[in-house]
Amino acid sequence: MTKNYLLTASKLCFLLAFMFIFCNPSFGQREVMVTPGFGTLNTAIFGDTLSTGERTDTNTVYVLERDGLYLLDGTIENRFPLSIVAEDGNGARPILQPGVATGGSSSRALTPRAHITLRGLYVTNLDELGGLNTRIMRARGDDMRIIIDDCHFDKDGQSGIRVDNPGMKIYITNSIFSNIGLMSSPNNGRGIDDRGNPIDSLVVENSLIYNLTSRFLRDDGGLLNYAKVNNNTFYNLGQGSIHFGETVFALCQNNLFVNTSFLGNATEESPGGMRFDSLSQANIDAGLEQCVIISHNNFYNDPALANAYPDTVRSFRLFNVPAQNFMEVSGYANTNTFEWLTFDSIPGSPTNVVTSYYATLTDPDPNPDNMDDGNGGPNAAGGQMQFPFNFDYMGPAGVVEGSNIGGAMGDGNSTAVIDTSRAPRVVTVAPGFGSLNTAIFGDTLANGERVDTNTVYVLERDGLYLLDGTIENRFPLAIVAEEGDGARPILQPGVATGGSSSRALTPRAHITLRGLYVTNLDELGGLNTRIMRARGDDMRIIIDDCHFDKDGQSGIRVDNPGMKIYITNSIFSNIGLMSSPNNGRGIDDRGNPIDSIVVENSTIYNLTSRFIRDDGGLTNYARVVHNTFYNLGQGSIHFGEIAELICVNNLFSNTSFLGKNFDEVVGGMRMDSLSQANQDLGFIQRVNISFNNFHLDTAIVSAYPDSVQEFALFDTTTAGFINNQGYGPTNQGRLVSFTTPPSIPTNVVTTYYATITDPDPNPDNMDDGNGGPGMNQMQLPFDFSYEADAIVSEGSTKGIAMGSMQWVGEVAVGIFDPVFAEEIQLSNYPNPFRDQTTISYELANTSEVELAIFDLSGRMINKIVDQKQPAGSHEVLWNAGELRPGIYLYRIQVNGRIFSKKLILMGR
């Protein structure tokens, strides 16, 4: 992909959000309230014309009543920008339904010929008498913009959106497309049908698509410039998942594809459920380069579907050859999973649809079963629900934590839950000295086992929990604040009579903290080091809505390899002392390799060194998005060797404020190139540092002595990535005026350099605003809301403010808490293998065990184990026999709970 295109794609995201803002009634639009009824919406829109023939006001939004039925007296065919939205408040989505005039017939719902915005609506092509029209929206204008947000497009005979003209920009967010097509002619059941027209951009995000007889996108030859398909759930699609056609840039991430391509393949050639076409030579000659990312998705088909096929039919391949090649070459293939899920209340698995479809395939008038619509529909008076299903799901951690931000795959409107047979045990802990230690470590049976590892400890709001020694767990541990208002519960090192205090936390197993204020400043004012010292291999650390405050060395010290660290909606502050500024780090990995770091929607201020200090270990994945960094002394972030980094939408203010008094320019943000050894292992370095704002107050630079100069923003390696990808202009250097921030540390700079050669230096420390753990102190005495020009306040990739969204009234993320999962230890060796491999697993208790091999379509190949087995370690040798080389799954079911992993069979 060319540098110019990357920049264009980023601008597209900005323009999308810009259009969302200015299609909102709160931005000076004229509002027209429309009452429900037959033709009332047609009359309101098309009667809104002056005697001259001009529109009364093209900047108009038509507002529909909740629970209202709007029967359409003919299609809505606008030749002017049109916005139709639901009124604010509760109640069902307003229904737009084709009406039938006396003695007449109905028309499709929408035929836009100019920009159209729909928000909060239920739109159907099933008319009031039960007739089914085709193409809910038939878009017929060049270069149109279609915005569909929080809508439900339901029931149509051909497609949700038919594209008749070139240059469309289609944005579908937080919406549902369902029940499109009939099994008597399944080719016609498409979400979007572009009819070969080139599409400028297609964004489908956080949406649910179910019961389509064909596939969501059917491309018929036109070039697609930009596509983003992210965090969606696709369920019961008959003939495939998505056909992208020729696409310049496509991002397909974090989606669930369940029972897609369920009709199977009755021909010799299997094109693949997800298809991409390579660029034509003409487009290559025009300078286009193709970039496709298919990562962090879950694909699963019910094995019963394949069992229902007649002998002449086999399962679709998941991908066509170009799509498969893109995944393999990019190194993203292993991020996609193939796990079984349990949804809450969903359409039935379409095994009967498969059976009846093939049974009637040769009939002149076929009448196979259609998919289960749950009796949903537009007739509220007849007892129908617009949306009769619930796609909340339970699944293994690989899916519930498996997106590229460490959260759940699929539609974010559904709540993903890690598969567990029961709810967690809740223990409420009263404030006091040692009460939390006692609750956690007294929760043990006489035989030394935990009472229940599936326990969450709940602390009172406004409570002070003085710790009688460090919390050192060797079992999964979850500590959360109670629901409701009030200050975060305080975890503070206590001092026993005549003794001393210890750091707050020393976890040696998975730990989840939510809603807590944790400090290393003990009750007598002594400052400990390392608020959390993590000392277990492959641990998972989840910190959400917490405040880590006051420490002499680091917020999190990593002592072991393989950590997964997720920090969201949180604050790290006042770490380090200016008498030894090297030690003030947010996360210090001490050279240990890290599996993943996610830092999102958080605020980091007053660190004497830098937020991440990497000392040599490889970081596999890092995501640093929508954070505010303020007053960091020696840099911003040092990643070291990293395979994949996304660092976007952040504010960096007064980072590297101490400057440098040496000749080497290391850069405030640093990373190391991959070593040859890691390249030989197949690692590819991918870096995206864009849409950030970096600003250092000029008063700080003026305070430097002559021997000191300003840090470079980036080291050479980092700058190289930014410049080579064309992201340089997206990173800004604008002044940001925060509401109540800590003081600009000019005095800190001055006194630091004045005392730097003293044997006992005593420079000023940074302004903590008198915040702290004392009950008469504020936990957070600052306000990081800000004023800045539009390049910063609207300049992120989402068209909203850079920095932590906590300061503009929004919470951008929420990492799911997976601490309660009782994961099966499952592995095989060797992998890849040529003939046979040994599968190993451990059972905590005597259990009913089923172990089987599946292909990627979900068809069972071989059942290896089906019996009750005792607790302990087990090994099974499996011989692949005459199977073709490729990727297979081995799946273990233990007492009804399912886990699976991939096997790679190599050619013999």
Tab-separated table of N, CA, C and O in Angstrom, residues 641 673-685:
chain	number	residue	atom	x	y	z
A	641	GLU	N	12.552	-4.113	21.450
A	641	GLU	CA	12.134	-4.926	20.307
A	641	GLU	C	10.644	-5.212	20.424
A	641	GLU	O	10.180	-5.733	21.436
A	673	SER	N	14.906	-2.106	16.469
A	673	SER	CA	14.584	-2.991	15.351
A	673	SER	C	14.653	-4.437	15.808
A	673	SER	O	15.340	-4.774	16.780
A	674	LEU	N	13.942	-5.297	15.123
A	674	LEU	CA	13.993	-6.711	15.471
A	674	LEU	C	15.384	-7.273	15.215
A	674	LEU	O	16.017	-6.973	14.201
A	675	SER	N	15.840	-8.088	16.133
A	675	SER	CA	17.118	-8.758	15.951
A	675	SER	C	17.012	-9.768	14.810
A	675	SER	O	15.918	-10.206	14.436
A	676	GLN	N	18.156	-10.138	14.264
A	676	GLN	CA	18.152	-11.133	13.203
A	676	GLN	C	17.583	-12.456	13.701
A	676	GLN	O	16.879	-13.169	12.968
A	677	ALA	N	17.858	-12.767	14.962
A	677	ALA	CA	17.344	-14.021	15.524
A	677	ALA	C	15.826	-14.026	15.516
A	677	ALA	O	15.193	-15.037	15.165
A	678	ASN	N	15.193	-12.911	15.887
A	678	ASN	CA	13.730	-12.857	15.881
A	678	ASN	C	13.173	-12.823	14.463
A	678	ASN	O	12.095	-13.375	14.195
A	679	GLN	N	13.894	-12.197	13.546
A	679	GLN	CA	13.452	-12.243	12.151
A	679	GLN	C	13.517	-13.661	11.615
A	679	GLN	O	12.624	-14.109	10.883
A	680	ASP	N	14.556	-14.387	11.995
A	680	ASP	CA	14.688	-15.774	11.538
A	680	ASP	C	13.568	-16.649	12.090
A	680	ASP	O	13.213	-17.676	11.489
A	681	LEU	N	13.012	-16.246	13.243
A	681	LEU	CA	11.894	-16.995	13.816
A	681	LEU	C	10.565	-16.651	13.148
A	681	LEU	O	9.529	-17.214	13.494
A	682	GLY	N	10.588	-15.707	12.200
A	682	GLY	CA	9.380	-15.371	11.459
A	682	GLY	C	8.672	-14.114	11.919
A	682	GLY	O	7.604	-13.789	11.402
A	683	PHE	N	9.239	-13.382	12.904
A	683	PHE	CA	8.597	-12.157	13.355
A	683	PHE	C	8.748	-11.053	12.303
A	683	PHE	O	9.792	-10.925	11.669
A	684	ILE	N	7.673	-10.292	12.135
A	684	ILE	CA	7.664	-9.139	11.241
A	684	ILE	C	7.284	-7.928	12.064
A	684	ILE	O	6.316	-7.962	12.828
A	685	GLN	N	8.028	-6.841	11.921
A	685	GLN	CA	7.766	-5.656	12.738
A	685	GLN	C	6.755	-4.754	12.043
A	685	GLN	O	6.949	-4.339	10.898
